[in-house]
Amino acid sequence: MAVDAVDFKALPKIELHAHLSGSISRQCLHEVWLKKKENGEILDGLQDPLVEMPLGKHDYDLKTFFPLFSSYIYHLVNDIWALRHTTLSVLRDFAADGVVYLELRTTPRTMPSAGLTKAQYVETILSAIAEFESQPNCPPLRTKLILSVDRRNSAEEAYEVLTLCRQFYGKGVVGLDLCGDPEKGPIDKFGPVFEEAKRTLPELGITLHFAEAEASGTEEELLTLLSWKPDRIGHVIHLSDKIREEIKRRGVMGLELCLSCNVHAGMICGGFESHHFGEWWKVEETIVVLSTDDVGVFGSPLSNEYALVAKHFGLTRADICSLVRRGIDVIFGGDEEKERLKGLIWTA
Ligand SMILES: [Zn+2]
């Protein structure tokens, strides 16, 4: 069957690499900004999101991307109302795009102006997820949470994230991630935290941003990250042959690949057709899961990521269905969820 016969939106999909704050649509950020303005809340000179991030602008690179969060979005989403409102909006957007299983990730942060602790931050997101899933006629989307350690964090802050994973494991938190500006380092200080996570909470999934940029793609760093025994790695761009072989040798590791993000941010050379998806998707020893990273910034929903690989790499309908289906094996959401997905995901 021709691939154009696939309705990529209707195709039930699994999203495993999506940052909560980066997944908020500009329209939703605009709503938050308007409401705060109407309420007379001080916005510290924050511009309308539709001016700060004009619709259609998706060419954020690693230099402009991270400040967008630290100096803009985090200042706008700074209380329980905004956190709940934006989380619900993100869930609605993923559900409308045909995503049936979502692992959202976020770095727990305090919201000083609202008196919110990191634990309350996590609680607020989990309760928004529960609220979404308990609505009448709820779409089939089920969502879990991954807590991220930011590379800028101290070892102490990273331990705090692990403590929160422990506190909320079984209540919606399923994984621990390492993320953040790849120019920031070194990462060795986090080793004991990830090792402790593996040792004391083995059911918790581990995923790591991996070789996102040249600065974070040294053999030394990548071998260190692999020594933490991640279940999945994200981006996987700047690899030497030795690291490539090491990934294959370790077997059945999930690779979270984000095409539009990598192309729009200029993280790879060339366009979609030169993306390393082409190198990995047929490799037996690994499982490729297409993901969006930051759909609010890069503007490409997951349905479009599937359309892109079909177009640029010639995947058939059978290839597309088996790509989604293989992803079930590397979710962090547990066996019951895997069974539910096996019933939902299309067979070729
Ligand atoms: Zn990411």
Short mmCIF file of C-alpha atoms and ligand atoms in Angstrom, two decimals:
data_model
loop_
_atom_site.label_atom_id
_atom_site.label_comp_id
_atom_site.label_asym_id
_atom_site.label_seq_id
_atom_site.Cartn_x
_atom_site.Cartn_y
_atom_site.Cartn_z
CA MET A 1 0.00 0.00 0.00
CA ALA A 2 1.28 3.47 -0.78
CA VAL A 3 2.46 5.35 2.24
CA ASP A 4 0.19 8.30 1.44
CA ALA A 5 -2.65 6.01 2.47
CA VAL A 6 -1.52 6.34 6.09
CA ASP A 7 -3.44 8.88 8.13
CA PHE A 8 -0.57 9.91 10.40
CA LYS A 9 -2.83 11.77 12.80
CA ALA A 10 -5.15 8.80 13.22
CA LEU A 11 -2.16 6.45 13.60
CA PRO A 12 -1.96 5.68 17.35
CA LYS A 13 1.48 6.88 18.43
CA ILE A 14 3.92 6.73 21.34
CA GLU A 15 5.83 9.87 22.37
CA LEU A 16 8.79 9.29 24.69
CA HIS A 17 10.87 12.45 24.43
CA ALA A 18 8.82 15.57 25.06
CA HIS A 19 9.78 18.37 27.44
CA LEU A 20 6.73 19.80 29.18
CA SER A 21 7.71 23.48 28.96
CA GLY A 22 8.88 23.15 25.35
CA SER A 23 5.65 21.43 24.33
CA ILE A 24 3.37 24.35 25.26
CA SER A 25 1.84 25.93 22.18
CA ARG A 26 2.36 29.64 21.57
CA GLN A 27 -1.40 30.14 21.67
CA CYS A 28 -1.52 28.64 25.16
CA LEU A 29 1.41 30.78 26.34
CA HIS A 30 -0.42 33.76 24.90
CA GLU A 31 -3.53 32.85 26.97
CA VAL A 32 -1.41 32.68 30.12
CA TRP A 33 0.15 36.04 29.33
CA LEU A 34 -3.25 37.67 28.66
CA LYS A 35 -4.79 36.34 31.86
CA LYS A 36 -1.84 37.57 33.92
CA LYS A 37 -2.00 40.94 32.24
CA GLU A 38 -5.75 41.22 32.90
CA ASN A 39 -5.16 40.27 36.53
CA GLY A 40 -2.62 43.07 36.79
CA GLU A 41 0.11 40.61 37.73
CA ILE A 42 3.58 42.03 37.32
CA LEU A 43 5.14 40.42 34.27
CA ASP A 44 8.58 42.07 34.58
CA GLY A 45 8.33 43.50 31.09
CA LEU A 46 7.57 40.09 29.54
CA GLN A 47 6.34 40.52 25.99
CA ASP A 48 3.34 38.76 24.50
CA PRO A 49 4.50 35.23 23.54
CA LEU A 50 3.17 35.82 20.03
CA VAL A 51 5.69 38.67 19.75
CA GLU A 52 8.54 36.94 21.60
CA MET A 53 8.10 33.71 19.61
CA PRO A 54 6.26 34.68 16.40
CA LEU A 55 4.07 31.99 14.84
CA GLY A 56 6.06 30.21 12.17
CA LYS A 57 9.46 30.90 13.77
CA HIS A 58 11.06 27.51 14.41
CA ASP A 59 14.75 28.14 13.72
CA TYR A 60 15.89 28.23 17.34
CA ASP A 61 19.45 26.94 17.69
CA LEU A 62 21.33 25.81 20.77
CA LYS A 63 22.38 29.41 21.49
CA THR A 64 18.85 30.85 21.43
CA PHE A 65 16.90 27.82 22.60
CA PHE A 66 17.94 27.51 26.24
CA PRO A 67 17.59 31.22 27.13
CA LEU A 68 14.02 31.06 25.78
CA PHE A 69 13.19 28.93 28.81
CA SER A 70 15.39 30.42 31.52
CA SER A 71 14.58 34.02 30.69
CA TYR A 72 11.07 33.76 29.27
CA ILE A 73 8.81 30.70 29.53
CA TYR A 74 9.75 29.95 33.18
CA HIS A 75 8.85 33.55 34.11
CA LEU A 76 5.48 33.24 32.45
CA VAL A 77 4.60 29.80 33.83
CA ASN A 78 5.32 30.71 37.41
CA ASP A 79 2.35 29.60 39.52
CA ILE A 80 -0.02 26.67 40.07
CA TRP A 81 -2.72 28.07 37.79
CA ALA A 82 -0.33 28.54 34.83
CA LEU A 83 1.34 25.17 35.40
CA ARG A 84 -2.01 23.35 35.47
CA HIS A 85 -3.39 25.32 32.53
CA THR A 86 -0.33 24.71 30.33
CA THR A 87 -0.05 21.02 31.29
CA LEU A 88 -3.70 20.39 30.37
CA SER A 89 -3.20 22.22 27.09
CA VAL A 90 -0.12 20.10 26.25
CA LEU A 91 -2.08 16.91 26.98
CA ARG A 92 -4.98 18.04 24.78
CA ASP A 93 -2.57 18.81 21.93
CA PHE A 94 -0.86 15.40 22.10
CA ALA A 95 -4.24 13.63 22.34
CA ALA A 96 -5.57 15.56 19.32
CA ASP A 97 -2.51 14.47 17.36
CA GLY A 98 -3.29 10.80 17.97
CA VAL A 99 -0.72 10.14 20.69
CA VAL A 100 -1.96 7.31 22.92
CA TYR A 101 1.00 7.07 25.27
CA LEU A 102 3.13 10.00 26.37
CA GLU A 103 6.13 10.35 28.64
CA LEU A 104 6.49 14.02 29.46
CA ARG A 105 9.70 15.19 31.06
CA THR A 106 10.43 18.20 33.22
CA THR A 107 13.10 19.53 35.55
CA PRO A 108 11.43 20.10 38.92
CA ARG A 109 11.69 23.75 39.88
CA THR A 110 10.51 25.93 42.71
CA MET A 111 8.18 28.81 41.96
CA PRO A 112 9.27 31.33 44.58
CA SER A 113 6.66 33.99 43.79
CA ALA A 114 3.92 31.38 44.32
CA GLY A 115 5.65 29.68 47.24
CA LEU A 116 5.75 26.38 45.34
CA THR A 117 8.29 23.72 46.29
CA LYS A 118 9.75 21.25 43.79
CA ALA A 119 7.57 18.49 45.25
CA GLN A 120 4.46 20.67 44.82
CA TYR A 121 5.56 21.41 41.26
CA VAL A 122 5.61 17.68 40.49
CA GLU A 123 2.32 17.15 42.35
CA THR A 124 0.60 19.89 40.34
CA ILE A 125 1.61 18.27 37.04
CA LEU A 126 0.54 14.80 38.21
CA SER A 127 -2.81 16.12 39.36
CA ALA A 128 -3.35 17.84 35.98
CA ILE A 129 -2.62 14.49 34.29
CA ALA A 130 -5.08 12.73 36.62
CA GLU A 131 -7.69 15.42 35.94
CA PHE A 132 -7.22 14.99 32.19
CA GLU A 133 -7.52 11.21 32.39
CA SER A 134 -10.63 11.28 34.57
CA GLN A 135 -12.68 13.51 32.26
CA PRO A 136 -15.75 11.94 30.65
CA ASN A 137 -15.05 10.63 27.12
CA CYS A 138 -11.32 10.91 27.78
CA PRO A 139 -9.23 10.17 24.69
CA PRO A 140 -7.02 7.06 24.87
CA LEU A 141 -3.94 9.13 25.84
CA ARG A 142 -2.15 7.93 28.98
CA THR A 143 0.67 10.07 30.34
CA LYS A 144 3.63 9.39 32.64
CA LEU A 145 6.26 11.75 33.95
CA ILE A 146 10.06 11.66 33.74
CA LEU A 147 11.98 13.97 36.07
CA SER A 148 15.07 15.60 34.60
CA VAL A 149 18.41 16.58 36.05
CA ASP A 150 19.65 19.69 34.25
CA ARG A 151 23.36 19.71 33.37
CA ARG A 152 23.59 23.07 35.15
CA ASN A 153 22.44 21.46 38.40
CA SER A 154 24.76 20.70 41.30
CA ALA A 155 25.15 17.10 42.46
CA GLU A 156 23.00 18.05 45.44
CA GLU A 157 20.18 19.26 43.19
CA ALA A 158 20.46 16.05 41.17
CA TYR A 159 20.01 14.02 44.37
CA GLU A 160 16.93 16.10 45.08
CA VAL A 161 15.49 15.01 41.71
CA LEU A 162 16.19 11.37 42.59
CA THR A 163 14.44 11.87 45.94
CA LEU A 164 11.40 13.21 44.08
CA CYS A 165 11.50 10.19 41.74
CA ARG A 166 11.41 7.97 44.82
CA GLN A 167 8.58 9.99 46.37
CA PHE A 168 6.41 9.91 43.24
CA TYR A 169 7.36 6.51 41.79
CA GLY A 170 4.14 4.52 41.47
CA LYS A 171 2.19 7.78 41.40
CA GLY A 172 2.96 8.69 37.80
CA VAL A 173 6.73 9.27 37.76
CA VAL A 174 8.46 6.55 35.76
CA GLY A 175 11.89 7.83 34.83
CA LEU A 176 14.96 9.96 35.41
CA ASP A 177 16.64 12.01 32.66
CA LEU A 178 19.75 14.10 32.12
CA CYS A 179 19.07 17.15 29.97
CA GLY A 180 20.05 20.77 29.49
CA ASP A 181 22.52 22.90 27.59
CA PRO A 182 25.13 20.51 26.12
CA GLU A 183 27.75 23.24 26.45
CA LYS A 184 27.45 22.95 30.23
CA GLY A 185 29.44 20.32 31.98
CA PRO A 186 31.17 18.24 33.18
CA ILE A 187 28.67 15.53 33.94
CA ASP A 188 30.82 13.17 36.05
CA LYS A 189 29.35 14.62 39.26
CA PHE A 190 25.96 13.06 38.38
CA GLY A 191 27.36 9.52 38.07
CA PRO A 192 26.70 8.56 41.71
CA VAL A 193 23.09 9.82 41.42
CA PHE A 194 22.28 7.71 38.36
CA GLU A 195 24.13 4.73 39.83
CA GLU A 196 22.13 5.05 43.03
CA ALA A 197 18.92 5.27 40.99
CA LYS A 198 19.80 1.98 39.24
CA ARG A 199 20.76 0.29 42.48
CA THR A 200 17.97 1.42 44.77
CA LEU A 201 15.07 1.94 42.36
CA PRO A 202 15.76 -0.50 39.49
CA GLU A 203 12.21 -0.18 38.08
CA LEU A 204 12.80 3.52 37.39
CA GLY A 205 13.67 4.10 33.72
CA ILE A 206 16.86 5.98 32.89
CA THR A 207 17.11 8.13 29.78
CA LEU A 208 19.94 10.50 28.89
CA HIS A 209 20.40 13.29 26.36
CA PHE A 210 23.27 11.82 24.39
CA ALA A 211 25.69 13.44 21.94
CA GLU A 212 23.30 16.29 21.21
CA ALA A 213 26.12 18.65 20.25
CA GLU A 214 29.82 18.31 19.55
CA ALA A 215 30.59 19.62 23.03
CA SER A 216 28.60 16.78 24.60
CA GLY A 217 29.76 14.19 22.08
CA THR A 218 33.26 13.43 23.31
CA GLU A 219 34.10 9.76 23.66
CA GLU A 220 34.94 10.34 27.29
CA GLU A 221 31.51 11.80 28.08
CA LEU A 222 29.61 9.22 26.06
CA LEU A 223 31.41 6.26 27.64
CA THR A 224 30.66 7.79 31.04
CA LEU A 225 26.96 8.13 30.16
CA LEU A 226 26.82 4.54 28.88
CA SER A 227 28.43 3.34 32.11
CA TRP A 228 25.30 4.60 33.92
CA LYS A 229 23.40 1.89 32.00
CA PRO A 230 20.63 4.01 30.45
CA ASP A 231 17.54 2.26 29.13
CA ARG A 232 17.17 4.89 26.44
CA ILE A 233 19.23 7.70 24.96
CA GLY A 234 18.02 10.83 23.18
CA HIS A 235 19.24 12.58 20.00
CA VAL A 236 22.36 10.40 19.48
CA ILE A 237 24.02 12.70 16.94
CA HIS A 238 27.79 13.08 17.33
CA LEU A 239 29.08 9.53 17.53
CA SER A 240 32.43 7.97 16.82
CA ASP A 241 32.52 4.44 15.37
CA LYS A 242 33.57 3.15 18.77
CA ILE A 243 30.46 4.61 20.44
CA ARG A 244 28.24 3.34 17.61
CA GLU A 245 29.55 -0.18 18.16
CA GLU A 246 29.21 0.18 21.92
CA ILE A 247 25.52 1.13 21.56
CA LYS A 248 24.88 -1.91 19.36
CA ARG A 249 26.89 -4.22 21.61
CA ARG A 250 24.79 -3.27 24.64
CA GLY A 251 21.66 -4.33 22.76
CA VAL A 252 18.00 -3.30 22.81
CA MET A 253 18.41 0.27 23.85
CA GLY A 254 15.76 2.83 22.95
CA LEU A 255 16.90 5.69 20.73
CA GLU A 256 14.68 8.76 20.99
CA LEU A 257 15.19 10.55 17.66
CA CYS A 258 13.80 14.03 17.06
CA LEU A 259 14.09 14.95 13.39
CA SER A 260 12.49 18.39 13.16
CA CYS A 261 14.23 19.61 16.30
CA ASN A 262 17.63 18.50 14.96
CA VAL A 263 17.06 19.97 11.50
CA HIS A 264 15.46 23.29 12.56
CA ALA A 265 18.07 23.86 15.27
CA GLY A 266 20.90 23.09 12.86
CA MET A 267 22.13 20.28 15.10
CA ILE A 268 22.85 18.07 12.09
CA CYS A 269 24.37 18.92 8.72
CA GLY A 270 21.95 18.80 5.83
CA GLY A 271 18.21 18.32 5.75
CA PHE A 272 15.81 15.58 6.80
CA GLU A 273 17.18 13.06 4.30
CA SER A 274 20.61 13.19 5.98
CA HIS A 275 19.21 12.61 9.49
CA HIS A 276 20.72 9.63 11.33
CA PHE A 277 17.23 8.11 11.56
CA GLY A 278 18.23 6.53 8.23
CA GLU A 279 21.22 4.89 9.86
CA TRP A 280 19.41 3.47 12.88
CA TRP A 281 15.82 2.56 12.14
CA LYS A 282 16.62 -0.87 10.74
CA VAL A 283 19.31 -1.75 13.28
CA GLU A 284 18.14 -4.90 15.09
CA GLU A 285 19.96 -4.17 18.35
CA THR A 286 18.24 -0.85 19.00
CA ILE A 287 14.68 0.47 19.02
CA VAL A 288 14.09 3.84 17.40
CA VAL A 289 11.23 5.91 18.80
CA LEU A 290 10.33 9.07 16.91
CA SER A 291 9.79 12.01 19.26
CA THR A 292 9.17 15.74 19.12
CA ASP A 293 11.42 17.11 21.91
CA ASP A 294 9.77 20.57 21.95
CA VAL A 295 6.76 20.76 19.68
CA GLY A 296 5.88 24.24 21.01
CA VAL A 297 9.22 25.55 19.77
CA PHE A 298 9.85 23.50 16.63
CA GLY A 299 6.22 23.30 15.53
CA SER A 300 6.20 19.72 14.25
CA PRO A 301 3.69 17.41 15.94
CA LEU A 302 4.47 13.70 16.17
CA SER A 303 2.13 12.88 13.26
CA ASN A 304 4.32 15.10 11.09
CA GLU A 305 7.51 13.37 12.27
CA TYR A 306 6.07 10.08 10.96
CA ALA A 307 5.07 11.77 7.70
CA LEU A 308 8.65 13.09 7.40
CA VAL A 309 10.33 9.69 7.79
CA ALA A 310 7.83 8.14 5.36
CA LYS A 311 8.66 10.84 2.84
CA HIS A 312 12.42 11.06 3.24
CA PHE A 313 13.26 7.43 3.98
CA GLY A 314 10.54 5.67 1.99
CA LEU A 315 8.88 3.81 4.86
CA THR A 316 5.86 1.76 3.86
CA ARG A 317 2.68 1.48 5.89
CA ALA A 318 4.00 -1.82 7.31
CA ASP A 319 7.31 -0.12 8.25
CA ILE A 320 5.43 2.72 9.98
CA CYS A 321 3.24 0.36 12.00
CA SER A 322 6.16 -1.80 13.03
CA LEU A 323 8.20 1.28 14.00
CA VAL A 324 5.46 2.42 16.39
CA ARG A 325 4.90 -1.12 17.68
CA ARG A 326 8.57 -1.73 18.48
CA GLY A 327 8.51 1.37 20.67
CA ILE A 328 6.19 -0.37 23.13
CA ASP A 329 9.14 -2.42 24.41
CA VAL A 330 11.06 0.62 25.65
CA ILE A 331 8.34 2.60 27.43
CA PHE A 332 8.84 3.10 31.16
CA GLY A 333 5.12 2.77 31.96
CA GLY A 334 5.08 -0.92 32.97
CA ASP A 335 3.68 -4.22 31.70
CA GLU A 336 -0.01 -3.37 32.04
CA GLU A 337 0.47 -0.29 29.89
CA LYS A 338 2.45 -2.33 27.34
CA GLU A 339 -0.48 -4.73 27.07
CA ARG A 340 -2.94 -1.85 26.58
CA LEU A 341 -0.73 -0.43 23.82
CA LYS A 342 -0.41 -3.79 22.07
CA GLY A 343 -4.19 -3.69 21.70
CA LEU A 344 -4.21 -0.10 20.41
CA ILE A 345 -1.23 0.17 18.06
CA TRP A 346 -1.98 -0.76 14.46
CA THR A 347 -0.62 -3.89 12.92
CA ALA A 348 0.42 -3.59 9.29
ZN ZN B 1 15.30 16.84 24.82
#
